[in-house]
Amino acid sequence: MLNHLIIEPMSEDLILWRCLHGGALCEGNIDNPRPDAQLDWPALRARNVPLLKKLINTYGSAAIAARDRDKVVAMLRFYPKTLCSFSDAGIGFCLQQAFPAGPKEELIARDFPPVEKLRDRTLFAHCMMVVSPKEEPDRYRRQGLAVRMVREMIRWARAYGWHCIETAAYEEIPLLYAISGSAGRKFWEKMGFRLVLQDREPGIKGELLEKVKNEAVAAGIPAERAANRYRMRLELV
């Protein structure tokens, strides 16, 4: 266990406006991402920083971070479920993608009701990520970081007046975790979440579906469950 790591809510001290695909983040490198032809970093930063600041100022935070000294090596992003109705982007949006996969820029100008005025005080856990072993020695995986971050999110959510937490989950298939950042159904059940809805992930089709089926069979999971999507829920009150 990496007991020296600090697990804490994201604050304005370090706005995690991009993810950990390129390695651990710190104050010295977060605004200097590697060039990527598929990502417009200046545009993403211009949208994400004010959006995250607004979430922090309104709700207290929008992520749980695991820090190894000055470096963030794992994170768990979350946001109010009602934010989806403001963004017109579906249940989950990615901060490293443009609309419609990511939030609209116009979302920043919307009024965010405080928690006590929300009809639905549901927090949605969007994605969870540990720094890639390609970028760092593989010392942070399978060390209990996911459990510690979820426990901190639950503690934080109760303290800030949220009534429940929801998340999307899939079968325990590594490819789906790498794409979605969503932990498997079994993990969330171990954390006390229960299944409230099961359907199929429409984005899993074609060649991707075949790859996911192959990984499922190799893991002892029936191929017909490979594209299942599960809505998991934890009541806090």
Coordinates of N, CA and C in Angstrom, one line a residue:
M1 N 0.8 -1.2 0.0 CA 0.0 0.0 0.0 C 0.9 1.2 0.0
L2 N 0.5 2.2 -0.8 CA 1.2 3.5 -0.8 C 0.6 4.4 0.2
N3 N 1.0 4.2 1.4 CA 0.3 5.0 2.5 C 0.8 6.4 2.6
H4 N 1.9 6.7 1.9 CA 2.4 8.1 1.9 C 1.6 9.0 1.0
L5 N 0.8 8.4 0.1 CA 0.1 9.2 -0.9 C -1.1 10.0 -0.2
I6 N -1.3 11.2 -0.6 CA -2.4 12.0 0.0 C -3.6 11.9 -1.0
I7 N -4.8 11.5 -0.4 CA -6.0 11.4 -1.2 C -6.9 12.6 -0.8
E8 N -7.2 13.5 -1.7 CA -7.9 14.7 -1.3 C -8.7 15.2 -2.5
P9 N -9.8 16.0 -2.2 CA -10.6 16.7 -3.3 C -9.7 17.7 -4.0
M10 N -10.0 17.8 -5.3 CA -9.3 18.8 -6.2 C -9.8 20.2 -5.7
S11 N -8.8 21.1 -5.7 CA -9.1 22.5 -5.3 C -8.5 23.4 -6.4
E12 N -8.6 24.7 -6.2 CA -8.1 25.6 -7.2 C -6.6 25.7 -7.1
D13 N -6.0 25.0 -6.2 CA -4.5 25.0 -6.1 C -3.9 24.3 -7.3
L14 N -4.6 23.3 -7.8 CA -4.2 22.6 -9.1 C -5.5 22.1 -9.8
I15 N -5.8 22.9 -10.8 CA -7.0 22.6 -11.6 C -6.7 21.4 -12.6
L16 N -7.2 20.3 -12.4 CA -6.9 19.1 -13.2 C -7.7 19.2 -14.5
W17 N -7.4 20.1 -15.4 CA -8.1 20.4 -16.6 C -7.8 19.4 -17.7
R18 N -6.8 18.5 -17.6 CA -6.5 17.4 -18.5 C -6.3 16.2 -17.7
C19 N -6.2 15.0 -18.4 CA -6.1 13.8 -17.7 C -4.7 13.2 -17.6
L20 N -4.6 12.0 -17.2 CA -3.2 11.4 -16.9 C -2.7 10.6 -18.0
H21 N -3.2 10.7 -19.2 CA -2.8 9.9 -20.3 C -1.3 10.1 -20.6
G22 N -0.8 11.3 -20.4 CA 0.6 11.7 -20.7 C 1.5 11.6 -19.5
G23 N 1.0 11.1 -18.4 CA 1.8 10.9 -17.2 C 1.3 11.7 -16.0
A24 N 2.0 11.7 -14.9 CA 1.5 12.4 -13.7 C 1.5 13.9 -13.9
L25 N 0.6 14.6 -13.2 CA 0.4 16.0 -13.4 C 0.9 16.7 -12.1
C26 N 1.5 17.9 -12.4 CA 1.9 18.8 -11.3 C 1.8 20.2 -11.7
E27 N 2.0 21.1 -10.9 CA 1.9 22.5 -11.2 C 2.9 22.9 -12.3
G28 N 4.0 22.2 -12.4 CA 5.1 22.5 -13.3 C 4.9 22.0 -14.7
N29 N 3.9 21.0 -14.9 CA 3.8 20.5 -16.2 C 2.4 20.5 -16.8
I30 N 1.4 20.8 -15.9 CA 0.0 20.6 -16.4 C -0.4 21.5 -17.6
D31 N 0.2 22.7 -17.6 CA -0.1 23.6 -18.7 C 0.9 23.4 -19.9
N32 N 1.7 22.3 -19.9 CA 2.6 22.1 -21.0 C 2.4 20.7 -21.5
P33 N 1.3 20.3 -22.1 CA 1.1 19.0 -22.6 C 1.9 18.7 -23.9
R34 N 2.1 17.5 -24.1 CA 2.8 17.1 -25.3 C 1.9 17.4 -26.5
P35 N 2.5 17.9 -27.7 CA 1.7 18.1 -28.9 C 1.0 16.9 -29.3
D36 N -0.3 17.1 -29.7 CA -1.1 16.0 -30.1 C -2.0 16.5 -31.3
A37 N -1.9 15.9 -32.4 CA -2.6 16.4 -33.6 C -4.2 16.3 -33.4
Q38 N -4.6 15.4 -32.5 CA -6.0 15.1 -32.3 C -6.6 16.0 -31.2
L39 N -5.8 16.7 -30.5 CA -6.3 17.5 -29.3 C -5.9 19.0 -29.5
D40 N -6.9 19.8 -29.4 CA -6.6 21.3 -29.4 C -6.5 21.7 -27.9
W41 N -5.2 21.6 -27.4 CA -5.0 21.9 -26.0 C -5.4 23.3 -25.6
P42 N -5.1 24.3 -26.3 CA -5.5 25.7 -25.9 C -7.0 25.8 -25.7
A43 N -7.7 25.2 -26.7 CA -9.2 25.3 -26.6 C -9.7 24.5 -25.5
L44 N -9.2 23.3 -25.2 CA -9.6 22.5 -24.1 C -9.4 23.2 -22.8
R45 N -8.2 23.8 -22.6 CA -7.9 24.5 -21.4 C -8.8 25.7 -21.2
A46 N -9.0 26.5 -22.3 CA -9.9 27.7 -22.2 C -11.3 27.3 -21.7
R47 N -11.8 26.1 -22.1 CA -13.1 25.7 -21.7 C -13.1 25.1 -20.3
N48 N -12.1 24.2 -20.1 CA -12.1 23.3 -18.9 C -11.8 24.1 -17.6
V49 N -10.8 25.0 -17.6 CA -10.4 25.7 -16.4 C -11.5 26.5 -15.8
P50 N -12.2 27.4 -16.6 CA -13.3 28.1 -15.9 C -14.4 27.2 -15.5
L51 N -14.7 26.1 -16.3 CA -15.8 25.2 -15.9 C -15.5 24.5 -14.6
L52 N -14.2 24.0 -14.4 CA -13.9 23.4 -13.2 C -13.8 24.3 -12.0
K53 N -13.4 25.5 -12.3 CA -13.4 26.5 -11.2 C -14.8 26.8 -10.7
K54 N -15.7 26.9 -11.7 CA -17.1 27.2 -11.3 C -17.7 26.0 -10.5
L55 N -17.3 24.8 -10.9 CA -17.8 23.6 -10.1 C -17.2 23.6 -8.7
I56 N -16.0 24.0 -8.6 CA -15.3 24.0 -7.3 C -16.0 25.1 -6.4
N57 N -16.2 26.3 -7.0 CA -16.7 27.4 -6.2 C -18.2 27.1 -5.8
T58 N -18.9 26.4 -6.7 CA -20.3 26.1 -6.4 C -20.5 24.9 -5.5
Y59 N -19.8 23.9 -5.8 CA -20.1 22.6 -5.1 C -18.9 22.1 -4.2
G60 N -17.7 22.7 -4.3 CA -16.6 22.3 -3.4 C -15.5 21.6 -4.1
S61 N -15.9 20.8 -5.1 CA -14.8 20.1 -5.9 C -15.5 19.4 -7.1
A62 N -14.7 18.8 -7.9 CA -15.2 18.0 -9.0 C -14.3 16.8 -9.3
A63 N -13.4 16.5 -8.4 CA -12.6 15.3 -8.5 C -11.9 15.0 -7.2
I64 N -11.5 13.7 -7.1 CA -10.6 13.3 -6.0 C -9.3 13.0 -6.6
A65 N -8.2 13.5 -6.0 CA -6.9 13.3 -6.6 C -6.0 12.5 -5.6
A66 N -5.1 11.7 -6.1 CA -4.1 11.0 -5.3 C -2.8 11.6 -5.6
R67 N -2.1 12.1 -4.6 CA -0.9 12.8 -4.8 C 0.3 12.1 -4.2
D68 N 1.3 12.0 -5.0 CA 2.6 11.5 -4.5 C 3.6 12.7 -4.5
R69 N 3.7 13.3 -3.3 CA 4.4 14.5 -3.1 C 3.7 15.6 -4.0
D70 N 4.4 16.1 -5.0 CA 3.8 17.2 -5.8 C 3.1 16.7 -7.0
K71 N 3.0 15.4 -7.2 CA 2.5 14.8 -8.5 C 1.1 14.2 -8.2
V72 N 0.2 14.4 -9.1 CA -1.1 13.7 -9.1 C -1.0 12.5 -9.9
V73 N -1.1 11.3 -9.3 CA -0.9 10.0 -10.0 C -2.1 9.3 -10.3
A74 N -3.3 9.7 -9.7 CA -4.6 9.1 -9.9 C -5.6 10.1 -9.6
M75 N -6.8 9.9 -10.3 CA -7.9 10.9 -10.1 C -9.2 10.2 -10.3
L76 N -10.2 10.7 -9.7 CA -11.6 10.2 -9.9 C -12.5 11.5 -10.1
R77 N -13.0 11.6 -11.3 CA -13.8 12.8 -11.6 C -15.3 12.6 -11.3
F78 N -16.0 13.6 -10.9 CA -17.4 13.5 -10.6 C -18.0 14.9 -10.9
Y79 N -19.3 14.9 -11.1 CA -20.0 16.1 -11.2 C -21.5 15.9 -10.9
P80 N -22.3 17.0 -10.7 CA -23.7 16.8 -10.5 C -24.4 16.1 -11.7
K81 N -25.3 15.2 -11.4 CA -26.0 14.5 -12.5 C -26.8 15.5 -13.3
T82 N -27.4 16.5 -12.6 CA -28.2 17.5 -13.3 C -27.4 18.3 -14.3
L83 N -26.0 18.3 -14.2 CA -25.2 19.0 -15.1 C -25.4 18.5 -16.5
C84 N -25.8 17.3 -16.7 CA -26.0 16.7 -18.0 C -27.2 17.4 -18.7
S85 N -28.2 17.8 -18.0 CA -29.3 18.5 -18.6 C -28.9 19.9 -19.1
F86 N -27.9 20.5 -18.4 CA -27.4 21.8 -18.9 C -26.5 21.6 -20.1
S87 N -25.8 20.5 -20.2 CA -24.8 20.4 -21.3 C -25.3 19.8 -22.6
D88 N -26.5 19.2 -22.5 CA -27.0 18.5 -23.7 C -26.0 17.5 -24.3
A89 N -25.2 16.9 -23.4 CA -24.2 16.0 -23.9 C -24.3 14.6 -23.4
G90 N -25.5 14.2 -22.8 CA -25.6 12.9 -22.3 C -25.2 12.7 -20.9
I91 N -25.1 11.5 -20.4 CA -24.8 11.3 -19.0 C -23.4 11.5 -18.6
G92 N -22.4 11.4 -19.6 CA -21.1 11.6 -19.2 C -20.3 12.3 -20.3
F93 N -19.5 13.3 -19.9 CA -18.7 14.0 -21.0 C -17.3 14.0 -20.6
C94 N -16.4 14.0 -21.6 CA -15.0 13.9 -21.4 C -14.4 15.3 -21.6
L95 N -13.6 15.7 -20.6 CA -12.9 17.0 -20.6 C -11.8 17.1 -21.6
Q96 N -11.4 16.0 -22.2 CA -10.4 16.0 -23.2 C -10.9 15.8 -24.6
Q97 N -12.2 16.1 -24.8 CA -12.9 16.0 -26.1 C -13.8 17.2 -26.3
A98 N -13.9 17.6 -27.5 CA -14.9 18.7 -27.9 C -16.3 18.1 -27.9
F99 N -17.3 19.0 -27.9 CA -18.7 18.7 -28.0 C -18.9 17.9 -29.3
P100 N -19.7 16.9 -29.4 CA -20.6 16.4 -28.3 C -20.0 15.4 -27.4
A101 N -18.8 14.9 -27.6 CA -18.2 14.0 -26.6 C -17.8 14.7 -25.3
G102 N -17.6 16.0 -25.4 CA -17.3 16.8 -24.2 C -18.3 17.8 -24.0
P103 N -18.2 18.6 -23.0 CA -19.3 19.6 -22.7 C -19.2 20.8 -23.6
K104 N -20.3 21.5 -23.8 CA -20.4 22.7 -24.6 C -19.7 23.8 -23.9
E105 N -19.1 24.7 -24.7 CA -18.4 25.9 -24.0 C -19.5 26.8 -23.4
E106 N -20.7 26.8 -23.9 CA -21.8 27.6 -23.4 C -22.2 27.2 -21.9
L107 N -21.8 26.0 -21.5 CA -22.1 25.5 -20.2 C -21.5 26.5 -19.1
I108 N -20.4 27.1 -19.4 CA -19.7 27.9 -18.4 C -20.6 29.1 -18.0
A109 N -21.4 29.6 -19.0 CA -22.2 30.8 -18.7 C -23.5 30.5 -18.0
R110 N -23.9 29.2 -17.9 CA -25.1 28.8 -17.2 C -25.0 29.0 -15.7
D111 N -26.1 29.2 -15.0 CA -26.2 29.3 -13.6 C -26.2 27.9 -13.0
F112 N -25.3 27.6 -12.1 CA -25.3 26.3 -11.4 C -26.0 26.4 -10.1
P113 N -27.1 25.8 -9.9 CA -27.8 25.9 -8.6 C -27.0 25.2 -7.5
P114 N -27.0 25.8 -6.3 CA -26.3 25.2 -5.2 C -26.9 23.8 -4.8
V115 N -26.2 23.0 -4.1 CA -26.7 21.7 -3.8 C -28.1 21.7 -3.1
E116 N -28.2 22.6 -2.2 CA -29.5 22.7 -1.4 C -30.7 23.0 -2.3
K117 N -30.5 23.6 -3.5 CA -31.6 23.9 -4.4 C -31.8 22.9 -5.5
L118 N -31.0 21.9 -5.5 CA -31.2 20.9 -6.6 C -32.3 19.9 -6.2
R119 N -33.2 19.6 -7.2 CA -34.2 18.6 -6.9 C -33.6 17.2 -6.8
D120 N -32.6 17.0 -7.6 CA -31.9 15.7 -7.6 C -30.5 15.8 -7.1
R121 N -30.2 15.5 -5.9 CA -28.9 15.6 -5.3 C -28.1 14.4 -5.6
T122 N -27.9 14.0 -6.8 CA -27.2 12.9 -7.2 C -25.8 13.3 -7.8
L123 N -24.8 12.7 -7.3 CA -23.4 13.0 -7.9 C -23.1 11.8 -8.8
F124 N -22.6 12.2 -10.0 CA -22.2 11.1 -11.0 C -20.7 11.0 -11.0
A125 N -20.2 9.8 -10.7 CA -18.8 9.5 -10.9 C -18.5 9.2 -12.3
H126 N -17.8 10.1 -13.0 CA -17.6 10.0 -14.4 C -16.5 9.0 -14.9
C127 N -15.3 9.2 -14.3 CA -14.2 8.3 -14.8 C -13.1 8.3 -13.7
M128 N -12.4 7.3 -13.7 CA -11.3 7.1 -12.7 C -10.0 6.6 -13.5
M129 N -8.9 7.2 -13.2 CA -7.7 6.9 -13.9 C -6.5 6.9 -13.0
V130 N -5.6 5.9 -13.2 CA -4.3 5.9 -12.6 C -3.2 6.1 -13.7
V131 N -2.2 6.8 -13.3 CA -1.2 7.1 -14.3 C -0.7 5.8 -15.1
S132 N -0.5 5.9 -16.4 CA -0.1 4.8 -17.2 C 1.3 4.3 -16.8
P133 N 1.4 3.0 -16.8 CA 2.8 2.4 -16.6 C 3.7 2.7 -17.7
K134 N 3.2 3.1 -18.9 CA 4.0 3.5 -20.0 C 4.8 4.8 -19.7
E135 N 4.1 5.7 -18.8 CA 4.7 7.0 -18.5 C 5.5 6.9 -17.2
E136 N 5.1 6.1 -16.3 CA 5.7 6.0 -14.9 C 5.9 4.5 -14.6
P137 N 6.9 4.2 -13.8 CA 7.0 2.8 -13.3 C 5.7 2.3 -12.8
D138 N 5.3 1.1 -13.0 CA 4.0 0.6 -12.6 C 3.9 0.3 -11.1
R139 N 4.0 1.4 -10.4 CA 4.0 1.2 -8.9 C 2.7 1.7 -8.3
Y140 N 1.8 2.3 -9.1 CA 0.6 2.8 -8.5 C -0.7 2.0 -8.7
R141 N -0.6 1.0 -9.6 CA -1.7 0.1 -9.9 C -1.8 -1.1 -8.9
R142 N -3.0 -1.5 -8.6 CA -3.3 -2.6 -7.7 C -2.7 -2.3 -6.3
Q143 N -2.8 -1.1 -5.9 CA -2.3 -0.7 -4.6 C -3.4 -0.1 -3.7
G144 N -4.6 -0.3 -4.2 CA -5.7 0.2 -3.4 C -6.1 1.6 -3.6
L145 N -5.5 2.3 -4.6 CA -5.8 3.7 -4.8 C -7.3 3.9 -5.2
A146 N -7.9 3.1 -6.0 CA -9.2 3.2 -6.5 C -10.2 3.2 -5.2
V147 N -9.9 2.2 -4.4 CA -10.8 2.1 -3.2 C -10.6 3.3 -2.3
R148 N -9.4 3.8 -2.1 CA -9.2 5.0 -1.3 C -9.9 6.2 -1.9
M149 N -9.8 6.4 -3.2 CA -10.4 7.6 -3.8 C -11.9 7.5 -3.8
V150 N -12.5 6.3 -3.9 CA -14.0 6.2 -3.8 C -14.4 6.5 -2.4
R151 N -13.7 5.9 -1.4 CA -14.1 6.2 0.0 C -14.0 7.7 0.3
E152 N -13.0 8.4 -0.3 CA -12.9 9.8 -0.1 C -14.1 10.6 -0.8
M153 N -14.4 10.1 -2.0 CA -15.6 10.7 -2.7 C -16.8 10.6 -1.9
I154 N -17.1 9.4 -1.3 CA -18.3 9.1 -0.5 C -18.3 10.0 0.7
R155 N -17.1 10.1 1.4 CA -17.0 11.0 2.6 C -17.3 12.4 2.2
W156 N -16.7 12.9 1.1 CA -16.9 14.3 0.6 C -18.3 14.5 0.3
A157 N -18.9 13.6 -0.5 CA -20.3 13.8 -0.9 C -21.3 13.9 0.3
R158 N -21.1 13.1 1.3 CA -22.0 13.2 2.5 C -21.8 14.6 3.1
A159 N -20.5 15.0 3.3 CA -20.2 16.2 3.9 C -20.8 17.4 3.2
Y160 N -20.9 17.3 1.9 CA -21.4 18.5 1.1 C -22.9 18.4 0.7
G161 N -23.6 17.4 1.3 CA -25.0 17.4 1.2 C -25.6 16.6 0.0
W162 N -24.8 15.7 -0.6 CA -25.4 14.9 -1.7 C -26.1 13.7 -1.1
H163 N -27.2 13.3 -1.8 CA -28.0 12.2 -1.3 C -27.6 10.9 -1.9
C164 N -27.0 10.8 -3.0 CA -26.6 9.5 -3.6 C -25.5 9.7 -4.7
I165 N -24.9 8.7 -5.0 CA -23.8 8.7 -6.1 C -24.2 7.6 -7.1
E166 N -24.1 7.9 -8.4 CA -24.3 7.0 -9.4 C -23.0 6.9 -10.3
T167 N -22.9 5.8 -11.0 CA -21.8 5.7 -12.0 C -22.2 4.7 -13.0
A168 N -21.5 4.7 -14.1 CA -21.7 3.6 -15.2 C -20.6 2.6 -15.0
A169 N -20.9 1.4 -15.2 CA -19.9 0.3 -15.1 C -20.1 -0.7 -16.2
Y170 N -19.1 -1.5 -16.4 CA -19.1 -2.5 -17.4 C -18.6 -3.8 -16.8
E171 N -18.4 -4.9 -17.6 CA -17.8 -6.1 -17.1 C -16.3 -5.8 -16.9
E172 N -15.7 -6.7 -16.2 CA -14.2 -6.5 -15.9 C -13.4 -6.8 -17.1
I173 N -13.4 -5.9 -18.0 CA -12.7 -6.1 -19.3 C -11.7 -4.9 -19.4
P174 N -10.4 -5.2 -19.5 CA -9.4 -4.1 -19.5 C -9.6 -3.1 -20.6
L175 N -10.0 -3.5 -21.8 CA -10.1 -2.6 -22.9 C -11.2 -1.6 -22.6
L176 N -12.3 -2.0 -22.0 CA -13.4 -1.1 -21.6 C -13.0 -0.1 -20.6
Y177 N -12.1 -0.6 -19.6 CA -11.6 0.4 -18.6 C -10.7 1.4 -19.3
A178 N -9.9 1.0 -20.2 CA -8.9 1.9 -20.8 C -9.7 3.0 -21.7
I179 N -10.8 2.6 -22.3 CA -11.6 3.5 -23.1 C -12.4 4.4 -22.3
S180 N -13.1 3.9 -21.3 CA -14.2 4.6 -20.6 C -13.7 5.2 -19.2
G181 N -12.6 4.6 -18.7 CA -12.2 5.1 -17.3 C -13.2 4.6 -16.2
S182 N -14.1 3.7 -16.6 CA -15.1 3.2 -15.7 C -14.7 1.8 -15.1
A183 N -14.6 1.7 -13.8 CA -14.3 0.5 -13.1 C -15.4 -0.5 -13.3
G184 N -15.1 -1.8 -13.1 CA -16.1 -2.9 -13.4 C -17.2 -2.9 -12.4
R185 N -18.3 -3.6 -12.8 CA -19.5 -3.7 -11.9 C -19.1 -4.4 -10.5
K186 N -18.2 -5.4 -10.5 CA -17.9 -6.0 -9.3 C -17.2 -5.1 -8.3
F187 N -16.3 -4.2 -8.9 CA -15.7 -3.2 -8.0 C -16.7 -2.3 -7.3
W188 N -17.6 -1.8 -8.1 CA -18.6 -0.9 -7.4 C -19.5 -1.6 -6.4
E189 N -19.8 -2.9 -6.7 CA -20.6 -3.7 -5.8 C -19.8 -3.8 -4.5
K190 N -18.5 -4.1 -4.5 CA -17.7 -4.2 -3.3 C -17.7 -2.9 -2.6
M191 N -17.9 -1.7 -3.2 CA -17.9 -0.4 -2.6 C -19.3 -0.1 -2.0
G192 N -20.2 -1.0 -2.2 CA -21.5 -0.8 -1.6 C -22.6 -0.3 -2.6
F193 N -22.2 -0.1 -3.9 CA -23.2 0.3 -4.9 C -24.0 -0.9 -5.3
R194 N -25.3 -0.6 -5.7 CA -26.2 -1.6 -6.2 C -26.6 -1.3 -7.6
L195 N -26.9 -2.4 -8.4 CA -27.4 -2.2 -9.7 C -28.8 -1.7 -9.8
V196 N -29.0 -0.6 -10.6 CA -30.3 0.0 -10.7 C -30.8 -0.1 -12.2
L197 N -29.9 -0.3 -13.1 CA -30.3 -0.3 -14.5 C -29.3 -1.1 -15.3
Q198 N -29.7 -1.9 -16.3 CA -28.8 -2.7 -17.2 C -29.3 -2.4 -18.6
D199 N -28.4 -2.1 -19.5 CA -28.7 -2.0 -20.9 C -27.4 -2.3 -21.7
R200 N -27.4 -1.9 -23.0 CA -26.3 -2.2 -23.8 C -25.6 -0.9 -24.1
E201 N -24.3 -0.9 -24.2 CA -23.5 0.3 -24.6 C -23.6 0.4 -26.1
P202 N -24.2 1.5 -26.6 CA -24.4 1.6 -28.1 C -23.1 1.9 -28.8
G203 N -22.1 2.4 -28.1 CA -20.8 2.7 -28.7 C -19.9 1.5 -28.9
I204 N -20.3 0.3 -28.3 CA -19.5 -0.9 -28.5 C -20.1 -1.7 -29.7
K205 N -19.5 -1.6 -30.8 CA -20.0 -2.2 -32.0 C -18.9 -2.5 -33.0
G206 N -19.1 -3.2 -34.0 CA -18.1 -3.4 -35.1 C -16.9 -4.1 -34.6
E207 N -15.7 -3.6 -35.0 CA -14.4 -4.1 -34.6 C -14.2 -4.1 -33.1
L208 N -14.6 -3.0 -32.5 CA -14.5 -2.8 -31.1 C -15.2 -3.9 -30.4
L209 N -16.4 -4.2 -30.8 CA -17.2 -5.3 -30.2 C -16.5 -6.6 -30.2
E210 N -15.9 -6.9 -31.4 CA -15.2 -8.2 -31.5 C -14.0 -8.3 -30.6
K211 N -13.3 -7.1 -30.4 CA -12.2 -7.1 -29.5 C -12.6 -7.3 -28.1
V212 N -13.7 -6.6 -27.7 CA -14.2 -6.7 -26.4 C -14.7 -8.1 -26.1
K213 N -15.4 -8.7 -27.0 CA -15.9 -10.1 -26.9 C -14.7 -11.1 -26.6
N214 N -13.6 -10.9 -27.4 CA -12.5 -11.7 -27.3 C -11.8 -11.6 -25.9
E215 N -11.7 -10.4 -25.4 CA -11.2 -10.1 -24.0 C -12.1 -10.7 -23.0
A216 N -13.4 -10.6 -23.2 CA -14.4 -11.2 -22.2 C -14.2 -12.7 -22.1
V217 N -14.2 -13.4 -23.3 CA -14.0 -14.8 -23.3 C -12.7 -15.2 -22.6
A218 N -11.6 -14.5 -22.9 CA -10.4 -14.8 -22.3 C -10.4 -14.7 -20.8
A219 N -11.3 -13.8 -20.3 CA -11.4 -13.5 -18.8 C -12.5 -14.4 -18.2
G220 N -13.1 -15.3 -19.0 CA -14.1 -16.2 -18.5 C -15.5 -15.6 -18.4
I221 N -15.7 -14.5 -19.1 CA -17.0 -13.8 -19.1 C -17.7 -14.1 -20.4
P222 N -19.0 -14.5 -20.3 CA -19.7 -14.8 -21.5 C -19.7 -13.7 -22.5
A223 N -19.5 -14.0 -23.8 CA -19.4 -13.0 -24.8 C -20.6 -12.1 -24.9
E224 N -21.8 -12.7 -24.6 CA -23.0 -11.9 -24.8 C -23.1 -10.8 -23.7
R225 N -22.3 -10.9 -22.7 CA -22.3 -9.8 -21.7 C -21.2 -8.7 -21.9
A226 N -20.4 -8.9 -23.0 CA -19.3 -8.0 -23.2 C -19.7 -6.5 -23.4
A227 N -20.9 -6.3 -24.0 CA -21.3 -4.9 -24.3 C -22.3 -4.4 -23.2
N228 N -22.5 -5.1 -22.2 CA -23.4 -4.7 -21.1 C -23.0 -3.4 -20.4
R229 N -23.9 -2.6 -20.1 CA -23.6 -1.3 -19.4 C -24.5 -1.3 -18.1
Y230 N -23.9 -1.0 -17.0 CA -24.7 -1.1 -15.7 C -24.7 0.3 -15.1
R231 N -25.8 0.7 -14.6 CA -25.9 1.9 -13.8 C -25.9 1.4 -12.3
M232 N -24.9 1.9 -11.6 CA -24.7 1.5 -10.2 C -25.0 2.8 -9.3
R233 N -25.6 2.5 -8.1 CA -26.1 3.6 -7.3 C -25.8 3.3 -5.8
L234 N -25.4 4.3 -5.1 CA -25.1 4.2 -3.6 C -25.9 5.3 -3.0
E235 N -26.8 4.9 -2.1 CA -27.6 5.9 -1.3 C -26.8 6.4 -0.1
L236 N -26.8 7.7 0.1 CA -26.0 8.3 1.1 C -26.8 8.7 2.3
V237 N -28.2 8.8 2.1 CA -29.0 9.2 3.2 C -30.2 8.2 3.4

